[in-house]
Coordinates of C-alpha atoms and ligand atoms in Angstrom, one line a residue:
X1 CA 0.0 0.0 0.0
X2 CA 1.5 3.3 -1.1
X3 CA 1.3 6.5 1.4
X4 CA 0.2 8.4 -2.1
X5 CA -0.3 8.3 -5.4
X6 CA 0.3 11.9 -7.2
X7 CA -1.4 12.4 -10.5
X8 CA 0.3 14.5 -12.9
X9 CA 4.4 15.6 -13.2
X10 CA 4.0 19.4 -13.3
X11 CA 5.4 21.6 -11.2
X12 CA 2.5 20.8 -8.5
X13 CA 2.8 16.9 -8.8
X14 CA 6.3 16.1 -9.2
X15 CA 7.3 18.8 -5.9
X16 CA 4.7 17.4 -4.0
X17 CA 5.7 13.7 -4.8
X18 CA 9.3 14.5 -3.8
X19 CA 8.6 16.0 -0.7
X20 CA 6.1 13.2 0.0
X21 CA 9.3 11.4 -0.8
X22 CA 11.8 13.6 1.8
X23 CA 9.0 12.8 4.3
X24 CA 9.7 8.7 4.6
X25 CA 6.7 8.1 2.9
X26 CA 6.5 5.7 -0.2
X27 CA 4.8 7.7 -2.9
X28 CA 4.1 7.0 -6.8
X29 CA 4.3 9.8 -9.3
X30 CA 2.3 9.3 -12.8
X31 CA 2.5 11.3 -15.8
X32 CA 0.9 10.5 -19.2
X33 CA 3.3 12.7 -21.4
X34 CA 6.0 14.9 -20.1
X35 CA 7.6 15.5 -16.8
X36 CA 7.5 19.0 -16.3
X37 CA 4.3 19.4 -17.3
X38 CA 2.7 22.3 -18.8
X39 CA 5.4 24.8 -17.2
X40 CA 8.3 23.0 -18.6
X41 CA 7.2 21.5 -21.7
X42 CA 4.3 23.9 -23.3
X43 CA 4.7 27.2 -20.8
X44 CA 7.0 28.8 -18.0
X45 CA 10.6 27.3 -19.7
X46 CA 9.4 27.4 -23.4
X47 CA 8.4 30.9 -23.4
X48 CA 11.6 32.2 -20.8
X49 CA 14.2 30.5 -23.8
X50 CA 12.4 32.5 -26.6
X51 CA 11.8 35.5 -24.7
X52 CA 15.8 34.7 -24.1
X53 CA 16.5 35.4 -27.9
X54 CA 14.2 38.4 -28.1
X55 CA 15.9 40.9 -25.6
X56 CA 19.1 40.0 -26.3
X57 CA 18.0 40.9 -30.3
X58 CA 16.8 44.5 -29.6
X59 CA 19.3 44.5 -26.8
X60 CA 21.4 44.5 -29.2
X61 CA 19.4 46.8 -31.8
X62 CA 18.8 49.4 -29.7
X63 CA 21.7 49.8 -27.1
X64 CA 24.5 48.3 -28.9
X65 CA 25.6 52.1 -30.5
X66 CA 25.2 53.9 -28.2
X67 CA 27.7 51.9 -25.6
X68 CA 30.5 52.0 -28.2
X69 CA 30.2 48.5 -30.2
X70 CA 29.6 48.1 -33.7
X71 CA 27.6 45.8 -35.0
X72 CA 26.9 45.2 -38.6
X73 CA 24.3 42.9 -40.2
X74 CA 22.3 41.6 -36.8
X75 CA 20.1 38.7 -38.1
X76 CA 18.2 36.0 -36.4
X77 CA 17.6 32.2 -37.1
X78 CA 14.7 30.8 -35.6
X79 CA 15.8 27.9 -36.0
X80 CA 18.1 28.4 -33.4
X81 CA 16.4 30.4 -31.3
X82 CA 13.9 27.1 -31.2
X83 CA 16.7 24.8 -30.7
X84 CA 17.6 26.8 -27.8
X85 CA 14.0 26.4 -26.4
X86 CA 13.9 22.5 -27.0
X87 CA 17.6 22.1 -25.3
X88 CA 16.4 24.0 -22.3
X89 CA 13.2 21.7 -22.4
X90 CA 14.4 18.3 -22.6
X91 CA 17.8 19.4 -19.7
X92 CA 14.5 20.5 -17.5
X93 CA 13.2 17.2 -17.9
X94 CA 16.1 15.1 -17.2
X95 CA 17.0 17.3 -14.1
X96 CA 13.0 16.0 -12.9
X97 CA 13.7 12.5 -13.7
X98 CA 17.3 12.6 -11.7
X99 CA 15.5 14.2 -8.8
X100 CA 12.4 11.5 -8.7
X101 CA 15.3 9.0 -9.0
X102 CA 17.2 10.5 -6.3
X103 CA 14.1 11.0 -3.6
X104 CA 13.1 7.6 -4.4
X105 CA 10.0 8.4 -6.4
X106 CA 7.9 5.4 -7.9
X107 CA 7.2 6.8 -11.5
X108 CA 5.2 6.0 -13.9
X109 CA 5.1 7.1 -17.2
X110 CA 0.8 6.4 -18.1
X111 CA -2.2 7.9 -17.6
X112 CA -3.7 7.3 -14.5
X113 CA -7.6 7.1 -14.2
X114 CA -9.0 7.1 -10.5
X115 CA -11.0 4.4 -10.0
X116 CA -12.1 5.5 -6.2
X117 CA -10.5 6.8 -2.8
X118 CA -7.8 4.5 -2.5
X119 CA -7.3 3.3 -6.3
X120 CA -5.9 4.5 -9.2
X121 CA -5.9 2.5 -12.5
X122 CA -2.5 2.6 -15.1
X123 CA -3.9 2.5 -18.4
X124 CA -1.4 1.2 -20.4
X125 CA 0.0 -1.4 -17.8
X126 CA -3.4 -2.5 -16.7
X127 CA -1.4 -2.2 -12.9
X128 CA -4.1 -0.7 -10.4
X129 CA -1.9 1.5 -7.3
X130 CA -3.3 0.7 -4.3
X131 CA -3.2 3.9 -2.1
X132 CA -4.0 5.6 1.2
X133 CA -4.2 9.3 -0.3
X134 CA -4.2 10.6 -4.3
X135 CA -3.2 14.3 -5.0
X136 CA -4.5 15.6 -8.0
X137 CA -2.5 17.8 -10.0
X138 CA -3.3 17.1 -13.6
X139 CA -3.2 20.5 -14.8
X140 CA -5.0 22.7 -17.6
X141 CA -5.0 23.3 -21.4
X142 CA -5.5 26.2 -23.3
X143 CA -9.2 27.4 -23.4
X144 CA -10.5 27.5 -27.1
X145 CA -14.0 29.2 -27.7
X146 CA -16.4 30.5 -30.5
X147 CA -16.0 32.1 -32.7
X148 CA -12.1 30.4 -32.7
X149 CA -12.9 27.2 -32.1
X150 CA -14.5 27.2 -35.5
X151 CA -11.9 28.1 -37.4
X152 CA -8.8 26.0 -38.5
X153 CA -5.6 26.9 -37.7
X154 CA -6.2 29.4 -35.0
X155 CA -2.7 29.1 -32.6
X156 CA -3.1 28.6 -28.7
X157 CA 0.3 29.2 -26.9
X158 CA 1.2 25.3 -27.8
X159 CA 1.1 26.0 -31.2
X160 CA 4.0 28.7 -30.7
X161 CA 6.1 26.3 -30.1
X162 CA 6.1 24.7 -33.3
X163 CA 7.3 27.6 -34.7
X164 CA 8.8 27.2 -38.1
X165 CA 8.5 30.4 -40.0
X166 CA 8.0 33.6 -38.1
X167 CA 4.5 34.8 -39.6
X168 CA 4.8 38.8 -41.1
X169 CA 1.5 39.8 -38.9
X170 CA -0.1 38.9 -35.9
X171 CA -3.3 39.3 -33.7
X172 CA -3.3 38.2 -30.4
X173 CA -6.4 38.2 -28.8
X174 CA -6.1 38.6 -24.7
X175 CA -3.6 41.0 -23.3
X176 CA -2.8 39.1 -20.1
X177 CA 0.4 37.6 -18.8
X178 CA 0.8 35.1 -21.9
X179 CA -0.9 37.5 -24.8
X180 CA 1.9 39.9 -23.3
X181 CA 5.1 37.8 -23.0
X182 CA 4.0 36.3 -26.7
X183 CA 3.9 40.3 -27.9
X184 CA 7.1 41.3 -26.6
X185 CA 8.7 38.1 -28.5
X186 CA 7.0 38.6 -31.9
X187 CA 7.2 41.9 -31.9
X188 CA 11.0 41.9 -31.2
X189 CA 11.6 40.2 -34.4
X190 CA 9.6 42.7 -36.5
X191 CA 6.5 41.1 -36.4
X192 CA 3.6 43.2 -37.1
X193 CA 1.7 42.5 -33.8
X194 CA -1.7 43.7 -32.5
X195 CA -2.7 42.9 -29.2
X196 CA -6.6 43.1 -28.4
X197 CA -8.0 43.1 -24.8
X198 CA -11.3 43.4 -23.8
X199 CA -10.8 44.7 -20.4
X200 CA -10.2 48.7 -19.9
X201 CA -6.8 47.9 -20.1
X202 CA -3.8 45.3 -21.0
X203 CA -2.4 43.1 -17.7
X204 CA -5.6 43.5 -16.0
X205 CA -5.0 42.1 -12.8
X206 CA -2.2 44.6 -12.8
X207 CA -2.8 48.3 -11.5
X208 CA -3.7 50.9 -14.4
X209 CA -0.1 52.8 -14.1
X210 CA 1.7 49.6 -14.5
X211 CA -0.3 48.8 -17.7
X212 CA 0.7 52.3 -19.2
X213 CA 4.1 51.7 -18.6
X214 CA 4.0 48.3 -20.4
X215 CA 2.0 49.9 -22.8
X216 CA 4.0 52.7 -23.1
X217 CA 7.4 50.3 -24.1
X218 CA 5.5 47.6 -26.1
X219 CA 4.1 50.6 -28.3
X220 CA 7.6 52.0 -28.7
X221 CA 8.4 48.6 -29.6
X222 CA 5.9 48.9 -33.1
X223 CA 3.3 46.4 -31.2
X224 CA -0.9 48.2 -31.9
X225 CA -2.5 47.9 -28.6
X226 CA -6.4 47.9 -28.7
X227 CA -8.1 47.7 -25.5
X228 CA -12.1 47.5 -24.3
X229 CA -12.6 45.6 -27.5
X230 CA -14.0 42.2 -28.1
X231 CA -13.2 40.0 -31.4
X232 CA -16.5 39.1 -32.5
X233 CA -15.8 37.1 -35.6
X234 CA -13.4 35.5 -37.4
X235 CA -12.5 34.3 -41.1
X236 CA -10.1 32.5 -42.6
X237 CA -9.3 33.5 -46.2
X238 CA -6.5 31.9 -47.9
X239 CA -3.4 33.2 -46.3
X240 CA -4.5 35.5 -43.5
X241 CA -7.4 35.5 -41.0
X242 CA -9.7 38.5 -40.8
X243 CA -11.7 39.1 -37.7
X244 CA -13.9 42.0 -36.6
X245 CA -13.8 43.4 -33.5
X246 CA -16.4 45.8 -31.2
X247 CA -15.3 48.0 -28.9
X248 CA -15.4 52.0 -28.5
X249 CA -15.6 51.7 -32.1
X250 CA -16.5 48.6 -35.0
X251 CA -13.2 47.2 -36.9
X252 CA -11.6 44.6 -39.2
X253 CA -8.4 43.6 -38.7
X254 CA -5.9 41.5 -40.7
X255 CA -2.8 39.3 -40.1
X256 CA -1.4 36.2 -41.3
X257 CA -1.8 34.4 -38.0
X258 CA -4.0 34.8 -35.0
X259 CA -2.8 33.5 -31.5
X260 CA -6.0 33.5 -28.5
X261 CA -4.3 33.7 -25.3
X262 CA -7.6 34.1 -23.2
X263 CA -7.0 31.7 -19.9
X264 CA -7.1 28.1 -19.5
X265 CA -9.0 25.5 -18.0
X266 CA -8.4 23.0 -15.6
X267 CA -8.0 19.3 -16.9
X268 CA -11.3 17.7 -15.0
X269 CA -11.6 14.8 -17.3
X270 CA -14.7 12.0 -15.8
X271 CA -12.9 9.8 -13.0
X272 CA -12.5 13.1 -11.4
X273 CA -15.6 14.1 -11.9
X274 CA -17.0 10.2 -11.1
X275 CA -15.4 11.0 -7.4
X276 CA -18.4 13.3 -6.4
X277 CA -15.5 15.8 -5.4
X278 CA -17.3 19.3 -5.2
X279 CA -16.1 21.3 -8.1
X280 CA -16.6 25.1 -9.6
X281 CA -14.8 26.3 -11.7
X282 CA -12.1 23.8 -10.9
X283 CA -11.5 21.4 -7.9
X284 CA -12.3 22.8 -5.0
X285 CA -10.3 22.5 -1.8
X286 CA -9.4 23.6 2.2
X287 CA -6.7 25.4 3.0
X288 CA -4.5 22.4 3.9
X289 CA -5.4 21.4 -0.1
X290 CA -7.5 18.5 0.7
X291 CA -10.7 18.1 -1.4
X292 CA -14.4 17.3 -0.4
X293 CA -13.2 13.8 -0.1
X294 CA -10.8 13.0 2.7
X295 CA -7.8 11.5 1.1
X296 CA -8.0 13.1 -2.0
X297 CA -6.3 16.3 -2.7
X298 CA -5.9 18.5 -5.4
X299 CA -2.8 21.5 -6.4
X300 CA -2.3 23.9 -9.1
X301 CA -3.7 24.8 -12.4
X302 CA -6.7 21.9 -11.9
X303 CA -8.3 24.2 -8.7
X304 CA -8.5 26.9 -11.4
X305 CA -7.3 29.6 -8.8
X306 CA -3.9 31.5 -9.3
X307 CA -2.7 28.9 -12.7
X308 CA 1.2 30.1 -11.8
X309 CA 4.4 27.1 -11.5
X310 CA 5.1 28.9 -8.3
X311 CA 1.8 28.3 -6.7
X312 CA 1.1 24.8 -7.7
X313 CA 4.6 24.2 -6.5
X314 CA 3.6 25.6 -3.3
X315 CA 0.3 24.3 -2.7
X316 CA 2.1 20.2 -3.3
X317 CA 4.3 21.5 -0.5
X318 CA 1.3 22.2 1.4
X319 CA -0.2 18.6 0.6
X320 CA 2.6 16.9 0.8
X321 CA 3.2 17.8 4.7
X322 CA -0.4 17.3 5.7
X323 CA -0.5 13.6 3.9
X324 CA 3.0 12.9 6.2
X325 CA 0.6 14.1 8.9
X326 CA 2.0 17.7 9.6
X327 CA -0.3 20.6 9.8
X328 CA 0.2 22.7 7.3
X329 CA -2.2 25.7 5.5
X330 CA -1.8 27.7 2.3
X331 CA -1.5 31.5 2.8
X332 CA -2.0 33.8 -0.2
X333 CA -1.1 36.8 0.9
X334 CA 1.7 37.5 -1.1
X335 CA 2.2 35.3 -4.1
X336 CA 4.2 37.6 -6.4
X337 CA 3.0 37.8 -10.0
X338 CA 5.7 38.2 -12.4
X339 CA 5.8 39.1 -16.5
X340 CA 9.2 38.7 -18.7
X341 CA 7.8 41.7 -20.7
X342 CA 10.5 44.1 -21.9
X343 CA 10.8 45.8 -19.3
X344 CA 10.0 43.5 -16.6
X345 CA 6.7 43.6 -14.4
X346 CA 6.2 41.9 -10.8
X347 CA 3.7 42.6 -8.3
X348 CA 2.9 41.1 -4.6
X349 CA 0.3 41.9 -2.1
X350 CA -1.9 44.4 -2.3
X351 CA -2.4 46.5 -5.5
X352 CA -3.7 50.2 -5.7
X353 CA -6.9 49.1 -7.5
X354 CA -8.0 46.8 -4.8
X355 CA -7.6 49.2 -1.9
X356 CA -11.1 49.7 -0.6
X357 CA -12.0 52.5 1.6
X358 CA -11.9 51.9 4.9
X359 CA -7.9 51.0 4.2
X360 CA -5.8 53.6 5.3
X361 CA -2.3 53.1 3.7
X362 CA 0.2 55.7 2.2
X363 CA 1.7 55.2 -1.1
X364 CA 5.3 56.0 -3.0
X365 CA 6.4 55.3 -6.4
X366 CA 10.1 56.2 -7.7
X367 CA 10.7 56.3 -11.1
X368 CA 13.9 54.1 -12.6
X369 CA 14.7 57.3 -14.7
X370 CA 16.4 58.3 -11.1
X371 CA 18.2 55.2 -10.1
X372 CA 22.0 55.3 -11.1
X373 CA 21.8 52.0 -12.0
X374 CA 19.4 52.3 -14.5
X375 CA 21.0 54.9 -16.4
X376 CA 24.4 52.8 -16.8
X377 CA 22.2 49.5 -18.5
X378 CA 20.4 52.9 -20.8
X379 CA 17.1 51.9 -18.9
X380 CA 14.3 54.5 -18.1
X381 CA 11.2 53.2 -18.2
X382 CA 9.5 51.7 -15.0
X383 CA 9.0 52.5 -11.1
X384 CA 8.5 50.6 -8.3
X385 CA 5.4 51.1 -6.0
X386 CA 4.9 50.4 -2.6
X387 CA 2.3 50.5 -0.7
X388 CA 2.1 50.6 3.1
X389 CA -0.4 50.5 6.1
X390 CA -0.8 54.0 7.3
X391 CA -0.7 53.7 11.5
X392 CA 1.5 50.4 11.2
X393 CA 3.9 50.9 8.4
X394 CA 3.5 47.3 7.2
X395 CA 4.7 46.4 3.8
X396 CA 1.0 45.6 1.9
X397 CA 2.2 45.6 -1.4
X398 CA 4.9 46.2 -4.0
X399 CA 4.7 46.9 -7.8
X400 CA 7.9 47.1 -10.0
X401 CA 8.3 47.9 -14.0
X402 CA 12.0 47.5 -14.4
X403 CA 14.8 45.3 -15.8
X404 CA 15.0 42.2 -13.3
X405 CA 11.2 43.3 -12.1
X406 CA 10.8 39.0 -11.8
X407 CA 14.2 39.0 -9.3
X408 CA 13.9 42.4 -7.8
X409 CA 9.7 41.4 -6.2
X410 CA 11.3 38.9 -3.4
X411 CA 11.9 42.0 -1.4
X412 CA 8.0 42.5 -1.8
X413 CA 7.2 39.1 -1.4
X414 CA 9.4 38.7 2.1
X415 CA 8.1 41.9 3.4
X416 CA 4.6 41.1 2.8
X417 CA 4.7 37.6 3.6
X418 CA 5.8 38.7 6.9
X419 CA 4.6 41.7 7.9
X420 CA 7.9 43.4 7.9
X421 CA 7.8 47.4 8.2
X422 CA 9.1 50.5 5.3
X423 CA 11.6 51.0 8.4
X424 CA 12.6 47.4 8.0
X425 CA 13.3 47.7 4.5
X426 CA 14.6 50.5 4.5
X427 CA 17.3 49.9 7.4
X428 CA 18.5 46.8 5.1
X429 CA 21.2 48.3 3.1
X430 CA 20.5 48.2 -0.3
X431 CA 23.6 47.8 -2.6
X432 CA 25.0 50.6 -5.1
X433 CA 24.6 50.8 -7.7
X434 CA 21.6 48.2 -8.5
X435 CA 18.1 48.7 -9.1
X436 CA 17.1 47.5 -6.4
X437 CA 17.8 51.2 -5.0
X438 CA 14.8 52.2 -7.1
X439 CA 12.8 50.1 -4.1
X440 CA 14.8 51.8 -1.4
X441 CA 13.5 55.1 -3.4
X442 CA 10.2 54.4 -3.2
X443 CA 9.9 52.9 0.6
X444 CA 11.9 56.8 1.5
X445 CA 9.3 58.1 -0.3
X446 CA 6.3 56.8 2.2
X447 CA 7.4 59.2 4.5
X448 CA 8.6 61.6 2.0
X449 CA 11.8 61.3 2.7
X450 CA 13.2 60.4 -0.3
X451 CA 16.5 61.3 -0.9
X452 CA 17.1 61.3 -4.6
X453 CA 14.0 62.7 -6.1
Ligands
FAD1 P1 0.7 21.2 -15.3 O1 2.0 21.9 -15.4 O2 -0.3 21.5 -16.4 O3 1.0 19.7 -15.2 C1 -0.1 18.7 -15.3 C2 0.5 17.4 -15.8 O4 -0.5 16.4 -15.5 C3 0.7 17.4 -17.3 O5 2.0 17.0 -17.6 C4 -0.3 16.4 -17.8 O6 0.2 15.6 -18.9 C5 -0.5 15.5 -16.6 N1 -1.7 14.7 -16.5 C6 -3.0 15.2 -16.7 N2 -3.9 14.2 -16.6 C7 -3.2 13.1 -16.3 C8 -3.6 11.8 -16.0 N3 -4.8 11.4 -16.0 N4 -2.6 10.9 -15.8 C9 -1.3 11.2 -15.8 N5 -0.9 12.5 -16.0 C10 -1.8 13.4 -16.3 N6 3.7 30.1 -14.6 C11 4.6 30.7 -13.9 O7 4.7 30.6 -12.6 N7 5.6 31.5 -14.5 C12 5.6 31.6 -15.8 O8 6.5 32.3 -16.4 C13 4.6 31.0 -16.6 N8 4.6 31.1 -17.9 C14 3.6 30.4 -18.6 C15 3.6 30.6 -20.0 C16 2.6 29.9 -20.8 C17 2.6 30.1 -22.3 C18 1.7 29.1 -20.1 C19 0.6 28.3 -20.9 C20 1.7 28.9 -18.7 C21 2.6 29.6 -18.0 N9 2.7 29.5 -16.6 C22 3.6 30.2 -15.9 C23 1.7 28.7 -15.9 C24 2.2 27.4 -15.4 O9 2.7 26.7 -16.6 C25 1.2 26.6 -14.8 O10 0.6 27.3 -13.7 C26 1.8 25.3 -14.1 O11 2.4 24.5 -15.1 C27 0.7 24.5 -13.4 O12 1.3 23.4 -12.8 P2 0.4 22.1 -12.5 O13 1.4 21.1 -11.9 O14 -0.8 22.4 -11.8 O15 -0.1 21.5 -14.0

């Protein structure tokens, strides 16, 4: 009798099966395709090695002058730049396989079907795991709707990465995290891209300032942002698509491809749904990540809650100690949300927009145009935000657009996470020159004490 079976090798399942593992307890791991899941093989690695390519290139294009190196004839060769991504890929899955090896990890390389609390079918083998607890992690796809769904050849982010010939136009329809990060790689490489969100503005689970900013670079970048508009319809003619959209105002656009980047939805295929497990928009779960069924848990993309690597990751931690009978509860409060958009965006906590009004807080931004830093990499764009409790001077929430915004947010994320002060912060010597300055800026600034704007 195994301790638990773990259903699915993303980032959620295979973290939790090893630390299932570190916990003395015997554990099986199935995956039907990859290990790595959708992060590794179709998502957070994929898109990291193209975006790789795409900065360096207008890196290159756009700074290379004016810091004293020549450079004549800068080309590209997808090719390459997709050999890149499917070296990265297949090294990320070896280093899984080494560490289910290493932990001791039964794995299994089928798909599993649940047959009920304490079984779960192989079914290639035909082997049936007997077990005392299942985790669910299996995951989500790309959602596909009308009027796309009805049209051949419309990409979702997998298709991307099958690229063989960079198209000459674009539309991408949903200006979140993935429409974004897909936008700053096209248009790096001279794509004509259009980006079309129907919410009043791109990123919108990110504060309206941030979205200018992005908007601001990514338009300087040659990418047509149309926002508060819905695409309606869509035709394919014989080398292009054209679709109409409705917004502030009726219009037709054209391109040779069209990607949809609007969400995805959990992977809640009919043995889950056979289980009686109560289920919303995805698998619902306590705090401790156990379903409606005792026994039976479920992490990541399939609860359809915050779909991020780093959460899924998280909440198999969280499992994993209360199957090896710790107690052990998720906490929210400052998951940081990060974009490889050019520049950078990362956010944690609390953001201006959800402030309601009995909150009293106090808030500082510094721009990056005044951070030493910044001026030696030829960086101006960005700021970082904070946002602090008025009588308490907590840390609530941090917002950065910047080069290294993705490394820079832990400062946020520890802060928040535990309820560390601006004083705190700002009695932890930053180092100089970085840009992480631009955060010691902005915390000076709460009490208006900043000292270099
Ligand atoms: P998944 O990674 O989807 O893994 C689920 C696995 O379960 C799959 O491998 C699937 O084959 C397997 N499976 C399903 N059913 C069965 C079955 N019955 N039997 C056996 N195996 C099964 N997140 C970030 O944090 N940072 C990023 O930069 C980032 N970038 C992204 C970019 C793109 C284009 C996309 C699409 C996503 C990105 N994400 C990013 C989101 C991230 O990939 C997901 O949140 C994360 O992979 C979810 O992990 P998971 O373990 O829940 O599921």
């Amino acid at each position: 009798m195994l301790d638990a079976v773990v259903i699915g090798g993303g980032p959620g399942g295979y973290v939790c099966a090893i630390r299932i593992a570190q916990l003395g307890k015997r554990v099986a791991l199935v995956e039907k395709e990859y290990l790595g899941g959708t992060c590794t093989n179709w998502g957070c690695i994929p898109t990291k090695a193209m975006l790789t390519s795409a900065h360096l290139y207008t890196e290159i294009a756009n700074k290379s002058k004016r810091l004293g190196i020549e450079i004549s004839g800068l080309d590209y060769d997808l090719k390459k730049i997709m050999s890149h991504m499917n070296r990265t890929i297949t090294m990320s899955r070896k280093g899984i396989e080494h560490l289910l090896k290493k932990n001791e990890v039964d794995f299994f390389n089928d798909n599993a079907v649940i047959k009920d609390a304490k079984h779960v079918l192989l079914e290639q083998s035909g082997e049936i795991l007997e077990t005392n607890n299942i985790v669910i992690a299996s995951g989500s796809e790309p959602s596909m709707f009308r009027p796309f769904s009805e049209v051949e050849g419309i990409w979702t982010s997998n298709d991307v990465f099958r690229l063989e010939e960079m198209p000459e136009s674009l539309v991408i329809v949903g200006g979140g995290v993935i429409g974004v990060e897909f936008a700053t790689f096209f248009s790096s490489f001279g794509v004509k891209t259009t980006l079309v969100e129907l919410a009043d503005h791109i990123m919108p689970s990110e504060d309206s300032d941030v979205a200018d900013e992005l908007r601001k670079s990514l338009t300087r970048q040659g990418v047509e942002i149309i926002e508060k508009t819905k695409v309606t319809e869509v035709e394919r003619e014989e080398c292009s698509f054209i679709l109409n959209a409705e917004g502030e105002q009726e219009l037709s656009l054209q391109a040779e491809k069209v990607l949809v980047a609007v969400g995805r939805r959990p992977n809640i295929t009919e043995d889950i749904r056979d289980l009686s497990l109560k289920i919303e928009r995805g698998i619902v779960t306590d705090s401790r990540m156990q379903t409606s069924v005792k026994g039976i848990y479920a992490i990541g993309d399939i609860r359809a809650g915050i779909m991020l690597a780093h959460v899924a990751s998280y909440e198999g931690i969280v499992a994993a100690h209360n199957i090896a009978g710790d107690e052990m509860e998720m906490d929210y409060s400052a998951v940081p949300s990060i974009i490889f958009s050019s520049p950078e965006v990362a956010s944690a906590g609390l953001r201006e927009a959800d402030i309601d009004d009995k909150q009293k807080v106090k808030i500082a931004k510094f721009p990056l145009s005044a951070n030493g830093r910044a001026r030696t990499v030829l960086e101006n764009t960005g700021f970082v935000k904070v946002i602090a409790d008025k009588e308490s001077g907590k840390v609530l929430g941090m917002s950065i657009v910047s080069p290294s915004a993705t490394e820079l947010i832990m400062e946020g994320v520890v802060a928040v996470r535990n309820g560390l002060t601006v004083e705190d912060l700002e009695n932890s010597i930053h180092p100089h020159p970085t840009l992480s300055e631009t955060i010691l800026g902005a915390l000076e600034g709460i009490d208006g004490m900043s000292i270099h704007i």
